[in-house]
């Protein structure tokens, strides 16, 4: 049976590495064309520039999860909810919006497990 610490470690790696990878991919678009998921009418700058800024935010959020999992998990949770709401308002990629909401629940779970895990030292 997995311990709280093991579950927390798994979620910490997941919610740390995935945002970093997605953030880096905002510069290469190897996984997808990220600008397609953007409601371009809501932003006053070039979509690709905006996505590069998003990439930096995602990299920072992922690093925060790895360094300070409690704070980082809440930031990632809020970020994922915002992405999902943007997709819902756009009326496209609703499957991705649902996936992001489920991932937000996972990030919330990481935060709660981090509160429960005994402190180091």
Short mmCIF file of C-alpha atoms in Angstrom, two decimals:
data_model
loop_
_atom_site.label_atom_id
_atom_site.label_comp_id
_atom_site.label_asym_id
_atom_site.label_seq_id
_atom_site.Cartn_x
_atom_site.Cartn_y
_atom_site.Cartn_z
CA UNK A 1 0.00 0.00 0.00
CA UNK A 2 1.37 3.40 -0.99
CA UNK A 3 2.19 5.89 1.71
CA UNK A 4 1.17 9.54 1.70
CA UNK A 5 4.80 10.46 0.98
CA UNK A 6 4.91 8.11 -2.05
CA UNK A 7 1.66 9.52 -3.46
CA UNK A 8 2.88 13.06 -2.86
CA UNK A 9 6.18 12.31 -4.62
CA UNK A 10 4.40 10.87 -7.67
CA UNK A 11 2.09 13.88 -7.96
CA UNK A 12 4.96 16.29 -7.28
CA UNK A 13 6.96 14.87 -10.20
CA UNK A 14 3.88 14.85 -12.44
CA UNK A 15 2.80 18.42 -11.70
CA UNK A 16 6.40 19.62 -11.69
CA UNK A 17 7.62 18.06 -14.93
CA UNK A 18 4.49 18.33 -17.11
CA UNK A 19 4.22 22.15 -16.83
CA UNK A 20 7.95 22.48 -17.48
CA UNK A 21 7.70 20.31 -20.60
CA UNK A 22 4.57 22.11 -21.81
CA UNK A 23 6.20 25.46 -21.10
CA UNK A 24 9.31 24.56 -23.08
CA UNK A 25 7.12 23.31 -25.91
CA UNK A 26 5.56 26.77 -26.23
CA UNK A 27 8.86 27.65 -27.99
CA UNK A 28 8.96 24.64 -30.33
CA UNK A 29 5.32 23.58 -30.86
CA UNK A 30 6.44 19.95 -31.18
CA UNK A 31 3.51 18.61 -29.14
CA UNK A 32 0.88 20.85 -30.70
CA UNK A 33 0.29 24.32 -32.07
CA UNK A 34 -0.49 25.92 -28.72
CA UNK A 35 -1.90 29.13 -30.24
CA UNK A 36 -4.83 27.08 -31.57
CA UNK A 37 -6.06 26.72 -27.97
CA UNK A 38 -6.06 30.46 -27.44
CA UNK A 39 -9.01 32.79 -27.74
CA UNK A 40 -7.11 35.38 -29.75
CA UNK A 41 -9.85 37.98 -29.37
CA UNK A 42 -9.06 38.18 -25.65
CA UNK A 43 -5.39 39.17 -25.96
CA UNK A 44 -3.97 42.42 -27.33
CA UNK A 45 -0.62 40.94 -28.48
CA UNK A 46 0.62 38.43 -31.03
CA UNK A 47 -0.56 34.90 -30.16
CA UNK A 48 2.90 33.33 -30.46
CA UNK A 49 4.46 35.99 -28.20
CA UNK A 50 1.67 35.45 -25.71
CA UNK A 51 2.25 31.68 -25.75
CA UNK A 52 5.96 32.21 -25.08
CA UNK A 53 5.03 34.29 -22.03
CA UNK A 54 2.68 31.48 -21.01
CA UNK A 55 5.59 29.08 -21.44
CA UNK A 56 7.70 31.04 -18.96
CA UNK A 57 4.83 31.05 -16.45
CA UNK A 58 4.38 27.29 -16.84
CA UNK A 59 8.10 26.61 -16.38
CA UNK A 60 8.13 28.71 -13.21
CA UNK A 61 4.99 26.97 -11.93
CA UNK A 62 6.53 23.54 -12.55
CA UNK A 63 9.75 24.53 -10.78
CA UNK A 64 7.71 25.84 -7.86
CA UNK A 65 5.95 22.50 -7.56
CA UNK A 66 9.32 20.75 -7.39
CA UNK A 67 10.82 23.22 -4.89
CA UNK A 68 7.77 24.33 -2.85
CA UNK A 69 5.05 21.77 -3.62
CA UNK A 70 2.33 23.31 -1.46
CA UNK A 71 2.48 26.75 -3.07
CA UNK A 72 3.30 25.33 -6.51
CA UNK A 73 0.37 22.90 -6.44
CA UNK A 74 -2.10 25.69 -5.73
CA UNK A 75 -0.60 27.84 -8.50
CA UNK A 76 -0.82 24.97 -11.00
CA UNK A 77 -4.39 24.23 -9.87
CA UNK A 78 -5.46 27.85 -10.44
CA UNK A 79 -3.59 27.96 -13.76
CA UNK A 80 -5.36 24.83 -15.01
CA UNK A 81 -8.76 26.17 -13.96
CA UNK A 82 -8.05 29.41 -15.85
CA UNK A 83 -7.06 27.48 -18.97
CA UNK A 84 -10.23 25.37 -18.73
CA UNK A 85 -12.43 28.45 -18.29
CA UNK A 86 -10.81 30.12 -21.29
CA UNK A 87 -11.49 27.02 -23.41
CA UNK A 88 -15.08 26.81 -22.18
CA UNK A 89 -15.67 30.49 -22.98
CA UNK A 90 -14.14 29.93 -26.40
CA UNK A 91 -16.54 27.01 -26.93
CA UNK A 92 -13.83 24.79 -28.40
CA UNK A 93 -11.62 22.00 -27.08
CA UNK A 94 -14.13 21.19 -24.35
CA UNK A 95 -12.49 17.78 -23.93
CA UNK A 96 -9.22 19.53 -23.07
CA UNK A 97 -11.10 21.81 -20.65
CA UNK A 98 -12.50 18.77 -18.84
CA UNK A 99 -9.03 17.17 -18.76
CA UNK A 100 -7.54 20.36 -17.32
CA UNK A 101 -10.22 20.49 -14.62
CA UNK A 102 -9.42 16.88 -13.68
CA UNK A 103 -5.72 17.78 -13.58
CA UNK A 104 -6.58 20.76 -11.35
CA UNK A 105 -8.18 18.30 -8.92
CA UNK A 106 -4.96 16.30 -9.00
CA UNK A 107 -2.94 19.44 -8.20
CA UNK A 108 -5.31 20.18 -5.31
CA UNK A 109 -4.77 16.62 -4.10
CA UNK A 110 -1.01 17.21 -4.18
CA UNK A 111 -1.46 20.31 -2.03
CA UNK A 112 -3.57 18.38 0.49
CA UNK A 113 -1.09 15.47 0.62
CA UNK A 114 1.75 17.93 1.10
CA UNK A 115 -0.06 19.36 4.14
CA UNK A 116 -0.43 15.82 5.51
CA UNK A 117 3.13 14.62 4.82
CA UNK A 118 5.54 14.95 7.70
CA UNK A 119 7.99 17.82 7.32
CA UNK A 120 11.62 16.98 6.50
CA UNK A 121 14.21 17.36 9.22
#
